[in-house]
């Protein structure tokens, strides 16, 4: 009876070309509706610095210059540098460059420095739903010491900040969904 249906061959209702086209359309629809964020002024925004908690930051929250630290990221979801050493209160200028080729909506990278007491899994969970703020959730604002904007391929951003004044280990990570969990993280060691 099914053999009377148009396109029915050997128990398959759609031919191979139709299945491929359907698959491509499903993937495109998912990518366009759920993985990206609106384009516009946020893409051209400068790197941002969130104020550090009073116990961890000097009086000024953003220096004019700082010791240059260059970090690269790429499509393997790894930072080129996973450990930064700094003196308490030292001015730093971290530049992140995305050397990858995959579009930002599916493989963007940022650099987010957090307080030592931040629950990284809770942060990552909240970050997954914060596309509008470059995956830096507002609910963790008080835990963010410094961050760059989300970068697409071949983009760079620099963030200027003071290292915390309290010695310790401060985690940094890429907040794009899934990246921290596969190892895109490191530590600022203040000593």
XYZ file of C-alpha atoms in Angstrom:
191
model
C 0.000 0.000 0.000
C 2.824 2.441 0.843
C 4.414 1.665 -2.500
C 1.631 3.711 -4.088
C 2.930 6.889 -2.363
C 5.081 9.176 -4.525
C 8.779 8.955 -3.626
C 8.409 5.677 -1.723
C 11.389 3.440 -2.378
C 12.456 0.448 -0.314
C 10.672 1.589 2.831
C 11.937 5.197 2.705
C 9.422 8.023 2.183
C 11.981 10.730 1.279
C 14.863 10.439 -1.126
C 18.420 11.161 -0.022
C 18.478 14.723 -1.404
C 15.260 15.630 0.447
C 16.669 14.292 3.722
C 19.879 16.310 3.295
C 17.936 19.502 2.534
C 15.662 18.898 5.532
C 18.688 18.289 7.779
C 20.417 21.473 6.626
C 17.243 23.495 7.224
C 16.822 22.056 10.735
C 20.445 22.841 11.639
C 20.177 26.366 10.198
C 16.941 27.029 12.087
C 18.476 25.865 15.367
C 21.612 27.935 14.842
C 19.688 31.085 13.971
C 17.146 30.861 16.775
C 18.963 29.435 19.749
C 22.704 29.815 19.503
C 23.321 33.434 18.666
C 22.593 36.836 20.073
C 21.388 39.953 18.349
C 24.038 41.724 16.299
C 24.579 45.449 16.562
C 26.192 47.918 18.910
C 27.135 45.196 21.406
C 29.494 43.686 18.815
C 31.481 46.883 18.584
C 31.461 47.657 22.278
C 34.817 48.111 23.943
C 36.164 45.668 26.479
C 34.482 46.001 29.822
C 35.670 45.999 33.367
C 33.375 45.172 36.234
C 34.230 46.634 39.623
C 35.955 44.260 41.981
C 34.689 43.782 45.495
C 36.048 46.348 47.955
C 38.165 43.751 49.779
C 40.013 42.773 46.608
C 40.604 46.005 44.683
C 42.569 49.200 45.169
C 40.687 52.509 45.326
C 40.683 53.048 41.532
C 38.881 50.327 39.587
C 40.556 50.797 36.186
C 44.169 51.789 35.483
C 45.231 53.843 32.451
C 47.910 51.277 31.559
C 49.133 47.952 32.842
C 51.568 45.103 32.308
C 50.690 43.602 28.935
C 49.502 39.998 28.916
C 48.569 38.428 25.575
C 46.307 35.397 25.393
C 45.089 33.688 22.237
C 42.093 31.413 21.791
C 41.051 29.296 18.837
C 38.618 26.660 17.638
C 40.137 23.993 19.932
C 38.590 25.829 22.918
C 41.865 26.379 24.765
C 43.612 29.513 25.995
C 47.296 29.844 25.056
C 48.013 30.885 28.639
C 46.446 29.213 31.652
C 48.423 30.854 34.438
C 49.104 34.527 35.082
C 51.244 35.651 38.017
C 50.758 39.136 39.458
C 51.629 41.179 42.507
C 48.788 42.372 44.757
C 47.208 45.478 43.224
C 49.341 45.305 40.062
C 47.901 47.015 36.978
C 47.338 44.503 34.168
C 46.278 44.791 30.523
C 45.016 41.436 29.252
C 44.535 41.202 25.495
C 42.558 38.256 24.149
C 42.763 37.422 20.447
C 40.436 34.874 18.849
C 42.570 33.153 16.202
C 39.760 30.774 15.259
C 37.735 30.670 12.057
C 34.328 29.439 13.254
C 31.664 32.215 13.416
C 31.091 33.975 16.721
C 27.524 32.713 17.204
C 28.808 29.145 17.430
C 32.397 29.567 18.705
C 32.852 33.007 20.268
C 35.434 33.520 22.995
C 35.765 35.939 25.893
C 37.981 36.221 28.956
C 36.319 36.570 32.352
C 38.244 36.922 35.638
C 36.283 35.901 38.733
C 36.650 36.188 42.482
C 38.378 33.325 44.262
C 35.144 32.153 45.902
C 33.097 31.861 42.690
C 31.316 28.554 42.054
C 32.508 27.969 38.482
C 29.839 25.403 37.593
C 27.067 27.690 38.840
C 28.600 30.589 36.891
C 28.825 28.488 33.711
C 25.230 27.341 34.120
C 23.966 30.924 34.415
C 26.285 32.102 31.628
C 24.695 29.676 29.160
C 21.513 31.763 29.188
C 23.207 35.185 29.097
C 23.851 35.646 25.358
C 22.667 39.263 25.473
C 25.495 40.137 27.892
C 28.254 38.168 26.118
C 27.557 35.189 28.401
C 28.464 37.129 31.554
C 25.379 36.715 33.764
C 24.093 39.721 35.698
C 23.441 37.461 38.695
C 27.242 37.040 39.068
C 28.108 40.727 38.575
C 29.702 40.949 42.035
C 31.993 38.009 41.209
C 33.365 39.423 37.937
C 36.660 41.265 38.410
C 37.305 41.926 34.696
C 36.059 40.707 31.328
C 36.372 41.232 27.595
C 33.534 41.321 25.118
C 32.693 38.161 23.169
C 35.039 37.880 20.188
C 34.505 36.441 16.739
C 37.228 35.142 14.423
C 40.320 37.343 14.154
C 39.012 39.853 16.733
C 40.912 41.158 19.774
C 39.947 43.018 22.937
C 41.945 44.384 25.852
C 40.752 44.807 29.413
C 42.627 46.966 31.947
C 42.264 46.206 35.652
C 44.101 45.942 38.941
C 44.949 42.522 40.312
C 43.186 41.829 43.620
C 45.096 43.101 46.652
C 44.542 39.850 48.545
C 46.983 37.054 47.578
C 45.277 33.970 46.191
C 44.130 32.062 43.124
C 41.513 33.793 40.959
C 39.937 31.775 38.146
C 39.499 33.040 34.621
C 37.516 31.345 31.883
C 35.711 31.632 28.585
C 32.028 32.024 29.445
C 30.703 30.837 26.055
C 28.489 27.787 26.714
C 30.504 24.605 27.183
C 33.955 26.150 26.787
C 34.935 26.266 30.460
C 33.795 22.672 30.909
C 36.201 21.425 28.216
C 39.171 23.250 29.715
C 39.044 26.864 28.530
C 40.102 28.256 31.872
C 43.067 29.257 33.969
C 44.152 31.152 37.080
C 45.460 34.556 38.018
C 47.831 33.838 40.882
C 48.350 36.862 43.100
C 51.462 36.556 45.303
